[in-house]
Short mmCIF file of C-alpha atoms in Angstrom, two decimals:
data_model
loop_
_atom_site.label_atom_id
_atom_site.label_comp_id
_atom_site.label_asym_id
_atom_site.label_seq_id
_atom_site.Cartn_x
_atom_site.Cartn_y
_atom_site.Cartn_z
CA UNK A 870 282.59 101.99 6.78
CA UNK A 871 278.99 101.06 5.95
CA UNK A 872 277.78 103.62 8.48
CA UNK A 873 279.24 106.60 6.59
CA UNK A 874 276.29 108.12 4.76
CA UNK A 875 276.53 109.87 1.42
CA UNK A 876 278.00 113.36 1.50
CA UNK A 877 276.73 114.03 -2.05
CA UNK A 878 273.41 113.40 -3.80
CA UNK A 879 272.66 109.92 -5.13
CA UNK A 880 272.91 111.15 -8.72
CA UNK A 881 276.27 112.82 -7.98
CA UNK A 882 277.59 109.65 -6.40
CA UNK A 883 276.38 107.65 -9.38
CA UNK A 884 277.93 110.00 -11.94
CA UNK A 885 281.26 110.28 -10.13
CA UNK A 886 281.49 106.52 -9.65
CA UNK A 887 280.55 105.63 -13.23
CA UNK A 888 283.01 108.25 -14.52
CA UNK A 889 285.77 106.75 -12.35
CA UNK A 890 284.85 103.33 -13.75
CA UNK A 891 284.93 104.62 -17.34
CA UNK A 892 288.49 105.92 -16.83
CA UNK A 893 289.57 102.30 -16.28
CA UNK A 894 287.83 101.03 -19.45
CA UNK A 895 289.67 98.39 -21.48
CA UNK A 896 288.24 98.14 -25.00
CA UNK A 897 289.86 94.79 -25.80
CA UNK A 898 288.60 93.18 -22.64
CA UNK A 899 285.16 94.75 -23.22
CA UNK A 900 284.84 92.89 -26.54
CA UNK A 901 285.58 89.56 -24.85
CA UNK A 902 283.24 90.25 -21.91
CA UNK A 903 280.48 91.29 -24.28
CA UNK A 904 280.92 88.15 -26.39
CA UNK A 905 280.79 85.98 -23.25
CA UNK A 906 277.26 87.28 -22.60
CA UNK A 907 276.25 86.75 -26.23
CA UNK A 908 276.64 90.40 -27.24
CA UNK A 909 273.55 91.43 -25.29
CA UNK A 910 275.07 94.22 -23.19
CA UNK A 911 277.69 96.95 -23.60
CA UNK A 912 280.78 96.61 -21.39
CA UNK A 913 283.56 98.89 -20.17
CA UNK A 914 285.92 95.92 -19.87
CA UNK A 915 286.60 96.18 -16.13
CA UNK A 916 287.75 93.03 -14.35
CA UNK A 917 285.88 92.51 -11.10
CA UNK A 918 288.83 93.46 -8.79
CA UNK A 919 289.34 96.75 -10.67
CA UNK A 920 285.64 97.60 -10.47
CA UNK A 921 285.50 96.80 -6.76
CA UNK A 922 288.58 98.93 -6.09
CA UNK A 923 286.94 101.90 -7.86
CA UNK A 924 283.76 101.40 -5.81
CA UNK A 925 285.74 101.21 -2.55
CA UNK A 926 287.58 104.43 -3.42
CA UNK A 927 284.33 106.25 -4.22
CA UNK A 928 282.72 105.04 -0.99
CA UNK A 929 285.70 106.24 1.03
CA UNK A 930 285.44 109.65 -0.67
CA UNK A 931 281.68 110.19 -0.62
CA UNK A 932 280.16 107.64 1.75
CA UNK A 933 278.02 104.62 1.00
CA UNK A 934 274.45 104.82 -0.34
CA UNK A 935 271.97 103.45 2.18
CA UNK A 936 269.00 101.14 1.68
CA UNK A 937 266.80 104.24 1.35
CA UNK A 938 268.75 105.19 -1.79
CA UNK A 939 268.12 101.79 -3.38
CA UNK A 940 265.22 102.61 -5.67
CA UNK A 941 266.91 105.70 -7.11
CA UNK A 942 270.20 103.88 -7.64
CA UNK A 943 268.43 100.89 -9.16
CA UNK A 944 266.78 103.13 -11.77
CA UNK A 945 270.16 104.66 -12.62
CA UNK A 946 272.20 101.44 -12.65
CA UNK A 947 269.63 99.35 -14.53
CA UNK A 948 268.71 101.88 -17.21
CA UNK A 949 269.04 100.80 -20.84
CA UNK A 950 272.40 101.41 -22.43
CA UNK A 951 274.44 101.52 -19.22
CA UNK A 952 277.55 99.32 -19.35
CA UNK A 953 277.02 95.97 -17.67
CA UNK A 954 279.52 96.84 -14.95
CA UNK A 955 277.10 99.56 -13.81
CA UNK A 956 274.54 96.88 -12.95
CA UNK A 957 277.30 95.05 -11.04
CA UNK A 958 277.98 98.31 -9.19
CA UNK A 959 274.52 98.03 -7.63
CA UNK A 960 275.48 94.62 -6.24
CA UNK A 961 278.85 95.91 -5.01
CA UNK A 962 277.04 98.58 -3.01
CA UNK A 963 274.17 96.55 -1.57
CA UNK A 964 275.29 92.92 -1.20
CA UNK A 965 277.40 93.93 1.84
CA UNK A 966 274.23 95.49 3.31
CA UNK A 967 271.94 92.58 2.43
CA UNK A 968 271.60 91.51 6.07
CA UNK A 969 269.92 94.83 6.91
CA UNK A 970 267.79 95.62 3.87
CA UNK A 971 264.15 96.36 4.74
CA UNK A 972 261.22 94.26 3.57
CA UNK A 973 260.09 96.92 1.09
CA UNK A 974 263.15 96.01 -0.99
CA UNK A 975 261.50 92.78 -2.15
CA UNK A 976 259.45 94.35 -4.98
CA UNK A 977 262.55 96.32 -6.04
CA UNK A 978 264.70 93.17 -6.23
CA UNK A 979 261.90 91.43 -8.12
CA UNK A 980 261.79 94.28 -10.64
CA UNK A 981 265.57 94.10 -11.16
CA UNK A 982 265.40 90.33 -11.72
CA UNK A 983 263.23 91.05 -14.77
CA UNK A 984 265.23 94.10 -15.97
CA UNK A 985 268.14 93.63 -18.40
CA UNK A 986 268.02 90.03 -17.22
CA UNK A 987 270.73 87.43 -17.63
CA UNK A 988 272.32 84.92 -15.29
CA UNK A 989 275.15 87.30 -14.37
CA UNK A 990 272.80 89.64 -12.46
CA UNK A 991 270.03 87.22 -11.46
CA UNK A 992 272.55 84.92 -9.78
CA UNK A 993 273.35 87.54 -7.15
CA UNK A 994 270.02 89.36 -7.03
CA UNK A 995 268.15 86.17 -6.07
CA UNK A 996 270.44 84.46 -3.51
CA UNK A 997 272.46 87.40 -2.15
CA UNK A 998 269.78 90.10 -1.95
CA UNK A 999 266.36 88.42 -1.96
CA UNK A 1000 267.63 85.26 -0.27
CA UNK A 1001 269.29 87.03 2.64
CA UNK A 1002 266.31 89.34 3.09
CA UNK A 1003 263.79 86.48 3.06
CA UNK A 1004 265.83 84.54 5.61
CA UNK A 1005 265.08 87.35 8.08
CA UNK A 1006 261.37 87.33 7.14
CA UNK A 1007 260.50 83.62 6.94
CA UNK A 1008 256.75 84.35 6.86
CA UNK A 1009 257.28 86.13 3.51
CA UNK A 1010 259.38 83.37 1.99
CA UNK A 1011 256.65 81.14 0.59
CA UNK A 1012 254.18 83.80 -0.60
CA UNK A 1013 256.90 85.82 -2.29
CA UNK A 1014 258.72 82.98 -4.01
CA UNK A 1015 255.41 81.35 -4.95
CA UNK A 1016 254.88 84.25 -7.37
CA UNK A 1017 258.26 83.48 -8.91
CA UNK A 1018 257.75 79.78 -9.38
CA UNK A 1019 254.27 80.42 -10.87
CA UNK A 1020 255.66 83.00 -13.31
CA UNK A 1021 256.23 82.34 -17.01
CA UNK A 1022 259.44 84.39 -16.78
CA UNK A 1023 262.49 82.11 -16.80
CA UNK A 1024 264.50 84.44 -14.56
CA UNK A 1025 261.80 84.55 -11.89
CA UNK A 1026 261.55 80.76 -12.07
CA UNK A 1027 265.33 80.46 -11.73
CA UNK A 1028 265.16 82.85 -8.75
CA UNK A 1029 262.59 80.62 -7.02
CA UNK A 1030 265.05 77.74 -7.40
CA UNK A 1031 268.27 79.48 -6.34
CA UNK A 1032 267.26 82.02 -3.68
CA UNK A 1033 268.13 79.42 -0.99
CA UNK A 1034 271.60 78.63 -2.43
CA UNK A 1035 273.45 79.86 0.65
CA UNK A 1036 270.94 78.77 3.30
CA UNK A 1037 272.76 75.54 4.13
CA UNK A 1038 270.98 74.07 7.21
CA UNK A 1039 268.27 76.75 6.99
CA UNK A 1040 267.21 75.45 3.54
CA UNK A 1041 263.51 74.69 3.33
CA UNK A 1042 263.12 71.42 1.43
CA UNK A 1043 259.33 71.98 1.58
CA UNK A 1044 259.95 74.79 -0.93
CA UNK A 1045 263.00 73.51 -2.81
CA UNK A 1046 261.68 70.09 -3.85
CA UNK A 1047 258.17 71.24 -4.90
CA UNK A 1048 259.67 74.15 -6.85
CA UNK A 1049 261.98 71.78 -8.74
CA UNK A 1050 258.98 69.58 -9.56
CA UNK A 1051 256.81 72.50 -10.62
CA UNK A 1052 259.44 73.77 -13.05
CA UNK A 1053 260.65 70.42 -14.37
CA UNK A 1054 258.65 70.65 -17.61
CA UNK A 1055 260.42 73.89 -18.55
CA UNK A 1056 262.60 73.54 -21.64
CA UNK A 1057 264.62 76.59 -20.56
CA UNK A 1058 268.31 75.86 -20.03
CA UNK A 1059 268.59 78.40 -17.19
CA UNK A 1060 265.64 76.92 -15.32
CA UNK A 1061 266.86 73.33 -15.67
CA UNK A 1062 270.41 74.28 -14.71
CA UNK A 1063 269.18 76.42 -11.78
CA UNK A 1064 267.22 73.46 -10.42
CA UNK A 1065 270.30 71.25 -10.67
CA UNK A 1066 272.48 73.85 -8.98
CA UNK A 1067 270.05 74.21 -6.08
CA UNK A 1068 269.82 70.43 -5.62
CA UNK A 1069 273.60 70.08 -5.74
CA UNK A 1070 274.06 72.73 -3.07
CA UNK A 1071 271.48 71.12 -0.81
CA UNK A 1072 272.95 67.65 -1.40
CA UNK A 1073 276.03 68.77 0.56
CA UNK A 1074 273.77 69.30 3.59
CA UNK A 1075 271.14 66.58 3.11
CA UNK A 1076 272.66 63.97 0.77
CA UNK A 1077 270.12 61.26 1.54
CA UNK A 1078 267.11 63.52 0.91
CA UNK A 1079 268.45 64.76 -2.41
CA UNK A 1080 269.51 61.27 -3.52
CA UNK A 1081 266.01 59.95 -2.72
CA UNK A 1082 264.46 62.86 -4.61
CA UNK A 1083 266.65 62.30 -7.68
CA UNK A 1084 265.80 58.59 -7.69
CA UNK A 1085 262.10 59.11 -7.19
CA UNK A 1086 261.32 61.72 -9.86
CA UNK A 1087 261.96 61.98 -13.55
CA UNK A 1088 263.74 65.29 -14.04
CA UNK A 1089 265.30 66.89 -17.12
CA UNK A 1090 268.67 65.26 -17.87
CA UNK A 1091 270.51 68.53 -17.21
CA UNK A 1092 268.83 68.97 -13.80
CA UNK A 1093 269.50 65.37 -12.78
CA UNK A 1094 273.12 65.52 -13.92
CA UNK A 1095 273.87 68.83 -12.19
CA UNK A 1096 271.86 67.92 -9.10
CA UNK A 1097 273.68 64.62 -8.62
CA UNK A 1098 277.23 65.83 -9.30
CA UNK A 1099 278.32 66.18 -5.67
CA UNK A 1100 276.56 62.96 -4.64
CA UNK A 1101 278.30 60.96 -7.36
CA UNK A 1102 281.68 62.39 -6.39
CA UNK A 1103 281.21 61.74 -2.67
CA UNK A 1104 280.49 58.18 -1.74
CA UNK A 1105 278.23 56.79 -4.41
CA UNK A 1106 274.91 58.00 -3.02
CA UNK A 1107 273.31 57.44 -6.40
CA UNK A 1108 274.69 53.97 -7.15
#
């Protein structure tokens, strides 16, 4: 259970878990996984279900790291040269606890968004960790994400666009729409696509608002196409 605290040190837990992961390594699969992320990161070749099973087994043996262990585990998991699955391990441990992470995790999540960055980590760090935390601290939402949208870092900009992905009716259009407009001159694929993804998600909740927005503003073709996908498939909102 999440309540069972670690019975070993954080470094011991990390070493035992990463060793248990390494035992399951699949060199052939690792080559394919590495190629999929443009050969930027080393891989063990663990499919997600295998990795999650290893993590569950380690947690049942040694307990689950708590939020207080986050900074130490982050340094270990996100250190250069670690297999990519070790960064995913951090998510496996803390996404289930996202609803109870303290506010002082925000700078840590921000740091991880700009460490060994690619969409495969940013796309859970921003919506699943930062997003869930900010939903519990609405007064922090604008000031914190404002620093992201103002950044020149494409991953922070993408985070500003996608942190609300799972907010549904709690989505703040007063942040979403201005952030899409403020990043629309970016030539970065991951920023344009992130904006489209966020608009598409929100279009399922507020189709009329998103359709109006897409009609009113000139957006990058990728953003407009992605953002309007659901609307075009459901009732011709954009006709």
